[in-house]
Every structure is written in C-alpha cells, then in structure tokens.
PDB file of C-alpha atoms and ligand atoms in Angstrom:
ATOM      1  CA  MET N   1      87.836  26.409 -53.724  1.00 69.00           C
ATOM      2  CA  THR N   2      84.705  28.442 -53.056  1.00 89.00           C
ATOM      3  CA  VAL N   3      84.574  32.086 -52.022  1.00 96.00           C
ATOM      4  CA  ARG N   4      81.519  32.852 -49.929  1.00 97.00           C
ATOM      5  CA  ILE N   5      80.459  36.355 -48.907  1.00 98.00           C
ATOM      6  CA  ILE N   6      78.835  36.853 -45.496  1.00 98.00           C
ATOM      7  CA  CYS N   7      77.190  40.283 -45.447  1.00 98.00           C
ATOM      8  CA  ASP N   8      75.691  42.125 -42.484  1.00 98.00           C
ATOM      9  CA  PHE N   9      72.511  44.176 -42.975  1.00 98.00           C
ATOM     10  CA  ASP N  10      72.130  47.014 -40.441  1.00 96.00           C
ATOM     11  CA  GLY N  11      74.748  49.738 -40.991  1.00 97.00           C
ATOM     12  CA  THR N  12      76.156  47.712 -43.915  1.00 98.00           C
ATOM     13  CA  ILE N  13      73.496  47.032 -46.607  1.00 98.00           C
ATOM     14  CA  ALA N  14      71.207  49.526 -44.860  1.00 98.00           C
ATOM     15  CA  GLU N  15      72.821  52.833 -43.972  1.00 97.00           C
ATOM     16  CA  GLN N  16      71.377  52.939 -40.441  1.00 94.00           C
ATOM     17  CA  ASP N  17      70.976  50.472 -37.611  1.00 94.00           C
ATOM     18  CA  MET N  18      67.230  49.831 -37.642  1.00 96.00           C
ATOM     19  CA  ILE N  19      66.992  48.319 -34.151  1.00 96.00           C
ATOM     20  CA  THR N  20      68.450  51.525 -32.679  1.00 95.00           C
ATOM     21  CA  SER N  21      66.190  53.651 -34.923  1.00 97.00           C
ATOM     22  CA  ILE N  22      63.074  51.717 -33.810  1.00 98.00           C
ATOM     23  CA  MET N  23      64.035  52.141 -30.139  1.00 98.00           C
ATOM     24  CA  ARG N  24      64.681  55.877 -30.547  1.00 97.00           C
ATOM     25  CA  ALA N  25      61.300  56.296 -32.267  1.00 98.00           C
ATOM     26  CA  PHE N  26      59.109  54.162 -29.975  1.00 98.00           C
ATOM     27  CA  VAL N  27      60.773  53.910 -26.527  1.00 98.00           C
ATOM     28  CA  PRO N  28      63.598  56.499 -26.492  1.00 98.00           C
ATOM     29  CA  THR N  29      63.953  57.022 -22.743  1.00 98.00           C
ATOM     30  CA  GLU N  30      63.524  53.425 -21.604  1.00 98.00           C
ATOM     31  CA  SER N  31      65.789  51.928 -24.305  1.00 98.00           C
ATOM     32  CA  ALA N  32      68.699  54.395 -23.980  1.00 98.00           C
ATOM     33  CA  PRO N  33      70.450  52.653 -21.031  1.00 98.00           C
ATOM     34  CA  LEU N  34      70.074  49.248 -22.768  1.00 98.00           C
ATOM     35  CA  ILE N  35      71.577  50.554 -26.027  1.00 95.00           C
ATOM     36  CA  ALA N  36      74.471  52.089 -24.080  1.00 95.00           C
ATOM     37  CA  ALA N  37      75.077  48.872 -22.104  1.00 96.00           C
ATOM     38  CA  VAL N  38      75.170  46.730 -25.273  1.00 92.00           C
ATOM     39  CA  GLN N  39      77.519  49.172 -27.025  1.00 87.00           C
ATOM     40  CA  ALA N  40      79.801  49.168 -23.963  1.00 89.00           C
ATOM     41  CA  GLY N  41      79.850  45.350 -23.917  1.00 89.00           C
ATOM     42  CA  GLU N  42      78.251  45.272 -20.439  1.00 95.00           C
ATOM     43  CA  LEU N  43      75.122  43.506 -21.694  1.00 96.00           C
ATOM     44  CA  SER N  44      75.071  40.755 -24.357  1.00 95.00           C
ATOM     45  CA  VAL N  45      73.465  41.592 -27.708  1.00 94.00           C
ATOM     46  CA  ARG N  46      71.023  38.747 -27.126  1.00 96.00           C
ATOM     47  CA  LYS N  47      69.791  39.976 -23.731  1.00 97.00           C
ATOM     48  CA  GLY N  48      69.927  43.644 -24.707  1.00 97.00           C
ATOM     49  CA  VAL N  49      67.833  43.295 -27.869  1.00 97.00           C
ATOM     50  CA  GLU N  50      65.324  41.026 -26.076  1.00 98.00           C
ATOM     51  CA  GLN N  51      64.934  43.594 -23.280  1.00 98.00           C
ATOM     52  CA  MET N  52      64.582  46.449 -25.800  1.00 98.00           C
ATOM     53  CA  PHE N  53      61.724  44.851 -27.756  1.00 98.00           C
ATOM     54  CA  ALA N  54      60.017  43.803 -24.497  1.00 98.00           C
ATOM     55  CA  LEU N  55      59.551  47.557 -23.869  1.00 98.00           C
ATOM     56  CA  ILE N  56      57.194  47.895 -26.872  1.00 98.00           C
ATOM     57  CA  PRO N  57      53.498  46.891 -26.497  1.00 98.00           C
ATOM     58  CA  ALA N  58      52.493  44.198 -29.010  1.00 98.00           C
ATOM     59  CA  GLU N  59      49.720  46.337 -30.534  1.00 98.00           C
ATOM     60  CA  LYS N  60      52.435  48.678 -31.870  1.00 98.00           C
ATOM     61  CA  TYR N  61      53.799  45.922 -34.163  1.00 98.00           C
ATOM     62  CA  PRO N  62      52.143  47.217 -37.386  1.00 98.00           C
ATOM     63  CA  GLN N  63      53.531  50.703 -36.679  1.00 98.00           C
ATOM     64  CA  VAL N  64      57.016  49.296 -36.019  1.00 98.00           C
ATOM     65  CA  VAL N  65      56.905  47.406 -39.340  1.00 97.00           C
ATOM     66  CA  ALA N  66      55.692  50.484 -41.256  1.00 97.00           C
ATOM     67  CA  PHE N  67      58.340  52.694 -39.598  1.00 98.00           C
ATOM     68  CA  ALA N  68      61.180  50.270 -40.414  1.00 96.00           C
ATOM     69  CA  GLN N  69      60.135  49.814 -44.050  1.00 94.00           C
ATOM     70  CA  ALA N  70      59.752  53.579 -44.551  1.00 96.00           C
ATOM     71  CA  HIS N  71      63.164  54.365 -43.029  1.00 96.00           C
ATOM     72  CA  THR N  72      65.392  51.714 -44.623  1.00 96.00           C
ATOM     73  CA  VAL N  73      67.958  53.358 -46.937  1.00 97.00           C
ATOM     74  CA  VAL N  74      70.066  50.936 -48.991  1.00 97.00           C
ATOM     75  CA  ARG N  75      73.773  51.775 -49.323  1.00 98.00           C
ATOM     76  CA  ALA N  76      74.910  52.760 -52.814  1.00 98.00           C
ATOM     77  CA  GLY N  77      76.160  50.001 -55.093  1.00 98.00           C
ATOM     78  CA  PHE N  78      74.516  47.085 -53.280  1.00 98.00           C
ATOM     79  CA  GLU N  79      72.629  45.731 -56.296  1.00 97.00           C
ATOM     80  CA  ALA N  80      75.728  46.128 -58.523  1.00 97.00           C
ATOM     81  CA  PHE N  81      77.783  44.277 -55.893  1.00 98.00           C
ATOM     82  CA  ILE N  82      75.287  41.370 -55.795  1.00 98.00           C
ATOM     83  CA  HIS N  83      75.387  41.229 -59.585  1.00 97.00           C
ATOM     84  CA  ARG N  84      79.223  41.173 -59.647  1.00 97.00           C
ATOM     85  CA  CYS N  85      79.381  38.354 -57.074  1.00 97.00           C
ATOM     86  CA  SER N  86      76.842  36.390 -59.110  1.00 96.00           C
ATOM     87  CA  GLU N  87      79.035  36.783 -62.235  1.00 96.00           C
ATOM     88  CA  LEU N  88      82.029  35.504 -60.262  1.00 96.00           C
ATOM     89  CA  GLY N  89      80.038  32.576 -58.840  1.00 96.00           C
ATOM     90  CA  TRP N  90      80.597  33.795 -55.278  1.00 96.00           C
ATOM     91  CA  PRO N  91      77.480  33.055 -53.198  1.00 96.00           C
ATOM     92  CA  VAL N  92      76.365  35.949 -51.000  1.00 97.00           C
ATOM     93  CA  THR N  93      74.602  35.180 -47.711  1.00 98.00           C
ATOM     94  CA  VAL N  94      73.020  38.059 -45.815  1.00 98.00           C
ATOM     95  CA  VAL N  95      73.408  37.326 -42.100  1.00 98.00           C
ATOM     96  CA  SER N  96      71.532  39.891 -40.049  1.00 97.00           C
ATOM     97  CA  GLY N  97      70.946  40.384 -36.365  1.00 96.00           C
ATOM     98  CA  GLY N  98      67.864  42.337 -37.498  1.00 96.00           C
ATOM     99  CA  PHE N  99      64.367  41.267 -38.481  1.00 97.00           C
ATOM    100  CA  ASP N 100      62.567  39.822 -41.482  1.00 97.00           C
ATOM    101  CA  PHE N 101      60.135  42.762 -41.813  1.00 97.00           C
ATOM    102  CA  PHE N 102      62.876  45.188 -42.840  1.00 97.00           C
ATOM    103  CA  VAL N 103      65.571  42.837 -44.240  1.00 97.00           C
ATOM    104  CA  GLU N 104      63.421  40.779 -46.622  1.00 96.00           C
ATOM    105  CA  PRO N 105      61.772  43.651 -48.550  1.00 95.00           C
ATOM    106  CA  VAL N 106      65.263  44.863 -49.559  1.00 96.00           C
ATOM    107  CA  ILE N 107      66.509  41.404 -50.544  1.00 96.00           C
ATOM    108  CA  GLN N 108      63.329  40.468 -52.429  1.00 95.00           C
ATOM    109  CA  GLN N 109      63.756  43.502 -54.725  1.00 93.00           C
ATOM    110  CA  LEU N 110      67.049  42.102 -56.066  1.00 94.00           C
ATOM    111  CA  SER N 111      67.064  40.433 -59.470  1.00 91.00           C
ATOM    112  CA  THR N 112      69.504  37.787 -58.123  1.00 92.00           C
ATOM    113  CA  PRO N 113      68.346  35.403 -55.367  1.00 89.00           C
ATOM    114  CA  VAL N 114      70.308  35.820 -52.122  1.00 96.00           C
ATOM    115  CA  ASP N 115      70.104  33.629 -48.999  1.00 96.00           C
ATOM    116  CA  VAL N 116      69.107  35.442 -45.818  1.00 98.00           C
ATOM    117  CA  TYR N 117      69.442  34.629 -42.142  1.00 98.00           C
ATOM    118  CA  CYS N 118      67.501  37.039 -39.903  1.00 98.00           C
ATOM    119  CA  ASN N 119      65.197  37.010 -36.889  1.00 98.00           C
ATOM    120  CA  GLN N 120      61.466  37.379 -36.324  1.00 98.00           C
ATOM    121  CA  ILE N 121      59.301  39.261 -33.844  1.00 97.00           C
ATOM    122  CA  GLU N 122      56.481  37.560 -31.969  1.00 98.00           C
ATOM    123  CA  HIS N 123      53.579  39.894 -31.305  1.00 97.00           C
ATOM    124  CA  ASN N 124      50.978  37.584 -29.745  1.00 97.00           C
ATOM    125  CA  GLY N 125      51.772  38.448 -26.134  1.00 97.00           C
ATOM    126  CA  SER N 126      51.457  41.779 -24.296  1.00 98.00           C
ATOM    127  CA  HIS N 127      54.817  43.057 -25.618  1.00 98.00           C
ATOM    128  CA  LEU N 128      57.088  42.297 -28.563  1.00 98.00           C
ATOM    129  CA  ALA N 129      59.377  39.281 -28.205  1.00 98.00           C
ATOM    130  CA  VAL N 130      62.414  38.272 -30.268  1.00 98.00           C
ATOM    131  CA  ARG N 131      62.612  34.884 -31.981  1.00 98.00           C
ATOM    132  CA  TRP N 132      66.297  34.315 -32.814  1.00 98.00           C
ATOM    133  CA  ALA N 133      66.987  32.395 -36.027  1.00 97.00           C
ATOM    134  CA  VAL N 134      70.378  30.874 -35.116  1.00 97.00           C
ATOM    135  CA  ASP N 135      71.587  30.290 -31.545  1.00 97.00           C
ATOM    136  CA  CYS N 136      75.257  30.167 -30.569  1.00 97.00           C
ATOM    137  CA  ASP N 137      76.819  26.744 -31.109  1.00 97.00           C
ATOM    138  CA  ALA N 138      79.282  25.049 -28.739  1.00 96.00           C
ATOM    139  CA  ALA N 139      82.254  26.748 -30.439  1.00 95.00           C
ATOM    140  CA  CYS N 140      80.915  30.257 -29.635  1.00 96.00           C
ATOM    141  CA  GLU N 141      81.302  31.901 -26.247  1.00 93.00           C
ATOM    142  CA  GLY N 142      77.577  32.877 -26.433  1.00 94.00           C
ATOM    143  CA  GLY N 143      75.417  35.986 -26.164  1.00 94.00           C
ATOM    144  CA  CYS N 144      75.290  36.801 -29.885  1.00 95.00           C
ATOM    145  CA  GLY N 145      71.598  37.062 -30.647  1.00 94.00           C
ATOM    146  CA  LEU N 146      71.763  35.621 -34.165  1.00 97.00           C
ATOM    147  CA  CYS N 147      75.162  33.885 -34.054  1.00 97.00           C
ATOM    148  CA  LYS N 148      77.076  34.818 -37.210  1.00 97.00           C
ATOM    149  CA  PRO N 149      80.108  32.527 -36.647  1.00 97.00           C
ATOM    150  CA  SER N 150      77.694  29.601 -36.075  1.00 97.00           C
ATOM    151  CA  VAL N 151      76.122  30.335 -39.495  1.00 97.00           C
ATOM    152  CA  MET N 152      79.598  30.340 -41.046  1.00 97.00           C
ATOM    153  CA  ARG N 153      80.397  26.979 -39.464  1.00 96.00           C
ATOM    154  CA  GLN N 154      77.121  25.611 -40.903  1.00 95.00           C
ATOM    155  CA  LEU N 155      78.087  26.900 -44.375  1.00 95.00           C
ATOM    156  CA  GLN N 156      81.701  25.737 -44.183  1.00 92.00           C
ATOM    157  CA  ALA N 157      82.491  23.146 -46.815  1.00 85.00           C
ATOM    158  CA  GLY N 158      86.035  21.917 -47.463  1.00 84.00           C
ATOM    159  CA  GLY N 159      88.214  24.816 -48.571  1.00 87.00           C
ATOM    160  CA  THR N 160      85.539  27.539 -48.414  1.00 94.00           C
ATOM    161  CA  LYS N 161      87.092  31.001 -48.119  1.00 97.00           C
ATOM    162  CA  PHE N 162      84.945  33.507 -46.251  1.00 98.00           C
ATOM    163  CA  VAL N 163      84.782  37.237 -46.931  1.00 98.00           C
ATOM    164  CA  VAL N 164      82.860  39.107 -44.224  1.00 98.00           C
ATOM    165  CA  ILE N 165      81.342  42.577 -44.810  1.00 98.00           C
ATOM    166  CA  GLY N 166      80.185  44.557 -41.802  1.00 98.00           C
ATOM    167  CA  ASP N 167      80.236  47.678 -39.704  1.00 97.00           C
ATOM    168  CA  GLY N 168      79.984  46.958 -36.006  1.00 92.00           C
ATOM    169  CA  VAL N 169      80.874  44.996 -32.879  1.00 88.00           C
ATOM    170  CA  THR N 170      78.264  42.351 -33.721  1.00 90.00           C
ATOM    171  CA  ASP N 171      80.292  41.517 -36.851  1.00 95.00           C
ATOM    172  CA  PHE N 172      83.586  41.073 -35.036  1.00 95.00           C
ATOM    173  CA  LYS N 173      83.304  37.356 -34.211  1.00 95.00           C
ATOM    174  CA  ALA N 174      82.374  36.678 -37.851  1.00 97.00           C
ATOM    175  CA  ALA N 175      85.310  38.836 -38.983  1.00 98.00           C
ATOM    176  CA  GLN N 176      87.677  36.795 -36.813  1.00 97.00           C
ATOM    177  CA  ALA N 177      86.455  33.619 -38.534  1.00 96.00           C
ATOM    178  CA  ALA N 178      86.872  35.182 -42.015  1.00 98.00           C
ATOM    179  CA  ASP N 179      89.747  35.032 -44.495  1.00 98.00           C
ATOM    180  CA  TYR N 180      89.210  38.676 -45.481  1.00 98.00           C
ATOM    181  CA  VAL N 181      87.046  41.543 -44.191  1.00 98.00           C
ATOM    182  CA  PHE N 182      85.440  44.638 -45.701  1.00 98.00           C
ATOM    183  CA  ALA N 183      84.780  46.953 -42.777  1.00 98.00           C
ATOM    184  CA  ARG N 184      83.469  50.386 -41.959  1.00 98.00           C
ATOM    185  CA  ALA N 185      82.728  52.299 -38.733  1.00 97.00           C
ATOM    186  CA  SER N 186      83.577  50.557 -35.450  1.00 94.00           C
ATOM    187  CA  LEU N 187      84.342  47.194 -37.111  1.00 97.00           C
ATOM    188  CA  LEU N 188      87.074  48.954 -39.100  1.00 98.00           C
ATOM    189  CA  ASP N 189      88.728  50.165 -35.861  1.00 97.00           C
ATOM    190  CA  LEU N 190      88.534  46.654 -34.378  1.00 96.00           C
ATOM    191  CA  VAL N 191      90.082  44.876 -37.376  1.00 97.00           C
ATOM    192  CA  ARG N 192      92.765  47.543 -37.948  1.00 97.00           C
ATOM    193  CA  ARG N 193      93.831  47.385 -34.280  1.00 97.00           C
ATOM    194  CA  ARG N 194      94.380  43.636 -34.642  1.00 97.00           C
ATOM    195  CA  GLN N 195      95.988  43.982 -38.094  1.00 96.00           C
ATOM    196  CA  MET N 196      93.482  41.599 -39.638  1.00 97.00           C
ATOM    197  CA  PRO N 197      93.414  41.450 -43.477  1.00 98.00           C
ATOM    198  CA  ALA N 198      90.796  44.050 -44.386  1.00 98.00           C
ATOM    199  CA  SER N 199      89.739  46.873 -46.695  1.00 98.00           C
ATOM    200  CA  SER N 200      87.597  49.812 -45.669  1.00 98.00           C
ATOM    201  CA  PHE N 201      84.466  50.737 -47.629  1.00 98.00           C
ATOM    202  CA  GLU N 202      81.852  53.457 -47.676  1.00 98.00           C
ATOM    203  CA  THR N 203      79.744  52.230 -50.605  1.00 98.00           C
ATOM    204  CA  PHE N 204      79.522  48.828 -52.286  1.00 98.00           C
ATOM    205  CA  TYR N 205      81.258  50.380 -55.311  1.00 98.00           C
ATOM    206  CA  ASP N 206      84.389  50.486 -53.081  1.00 98.00           C
ATOM    207  CA  VAL N 207      84.007  46.731 -52.489  1.00 98.00           C
ATOM    208  CA  ILE N 208      83.537  46.061 -56.237  1.00 98.00           C
ATOM    209  CA  GLN N 209      86.699  48.068 -56.967  1.00 98.00           C
ATOM    210  CA  VAL N 210      88.781  45.776 -54.719  1.00 98.00           C
ATOM    211  CA  ILE N 211      87.131  42.638 -56.163  1.00 97.00           C
ATOM    212  CA  ASP N 212      87.859  43.839 -59.723  1.00 97.00           C
ATOM    213  CA  ASP N 213      91.530  44.517 -58.928  1.00 97.00           C
ATOM    214  CA  GLY N 214      93.184  41.132 -59.433  1.00 94.00           C
ATOM    215  CA  GLY N 215      96.334  42.465 -57.750  1.00 95.00           C
ATOM    216  CA  SER N 216      94.540  43.530 -54.566  1.00 96.00           C
ATOM    217  CA  GLU N 217      95.442  42.170 -51.132  1.00 96.00           C
ATOM    218  CA  LEU N 218      92.078  40.353 -51.106  1.00 97.00           C
ATOM    219  CA  TYR N 219      93.374  37.708 -53.537  1.00 96.00           C
ATOM    220  CA  ALA N 220      96.401  36.939 -51.349  1.00 96.00           C
ATOM    221  CA  HIS N 221      93.930  35.741 -48.680  1.00 97.00           C
ATOM    222  CA  ILE N 222      91.289  33.912 -50.717  1.00 96.00           C
ATOM    223  CA  SER N 223      93.325  32.082 -53.340  1.00 89.00           C
TER     224      SER N 223
HETATM  225 ZN1   ZN U 301      77.567  33.204 -30.931  1.00 90.95          ZN
END
C-alpha cells in the first residue's frame, strides 16, 4: 500500500493565490468580474483563467514573472513537511492550477526532489495565453483548467491511498477522489459540510502533527 500526497500550490504552499494577485496588480478593473464569476461557479476555472490572462499584453510577461516571484510567500513548515513525507516514503506531488514561473522556483529550492504539475504561459502573441498541462479526462465533468482528479487517476496504482492538501474550490474534485483531506479556507467549509474525512491546517506544522500522531483519524482512512 502506497500513500501519495497531492498538494495544491496557490493558497496552500503559497500563502496567497498568485493568479488573483497578478490580476489585481495588472488588470484590476477588467479582471474583477471574471474573478467574481469563477468564484461564484458561473464561469469554469478553465475559461475564466484563459480570459483573465488574455487581458494582459504579451510584452508585460517579464513584469508578470518578476511580480509573481517577488510576491510568493511560502507557508510555514513546508520544507519540514516535505522532509517528513520523504522519511515516511510518501511521495508528494504538487498539482497546481498556477504557472511554472512562480511554482518551480519554490520547488527547486527544496533539498528533496518533488514532482510538479503546473501550467505555462505563452507570450508570443499579442496577449498572454494559457497552456494547460493536464486536460480533463473522460471521467471528469470538465472545466477544470489543470484537472487535478485526472492527475490522480494517472498516478493511481493498485491500492494507492491519496491524501489531498488544499484550500479552495479548485481542490474540491481532487478532495472527493481522496482518502483523506487536509483543508483550509473555503475547501474546509466544503469538506466539513459533506462530512468528508479531513483535518484543518494553518501551517504545514499542523499537517506534520497529524501525520506524527499514529492514533489520528488519518490512519483510519489510509491503512
Ligand atoms: Zn477536470
């Protein structure tokens, strides 16, 4: 039996949602209705994020990259958490709806190698365009952007137990496919309302505490 951790980036490893931060910094007025429509579930994540980046002229790409790298704050305990999972032999896969230019610098600083799924931005046209890394498979209802449950199905090997860590609506489909969830913010409300097996967290030290407690509810769901 293998335990595999699927960990979100924006709002989870990073304290803020970088896509929202980029939009508020570069195209605040034009992006506001799109952000609201995605959060309200009226517009798919895929279409919403594509329309948001299409608002930004391609020549701004270097400034967008510099802004994102300067404003990424990593949540406390992340490196210790990666180290603990490595000791336990639990592979961690970072599955992000965000972009390589702010996800990879954080992951590359770790002393332990971690697999990453994230998207890229094309900046050869007049405006920025999103290149999604993983499309929704036939088992997903669609609209995800980077489809986290599709990644989990690709990683599924006989008997794999999945632990999902996340913070928002875009993690909910992955959480539903998981054996156990660590949740904060709006994902916590969603999983609590459905009484899914979950712990809340604010820092990764909270997650380590649950992992280190052999009597915790986590082990009832992954053993
Ligand atoms: Zn999907």
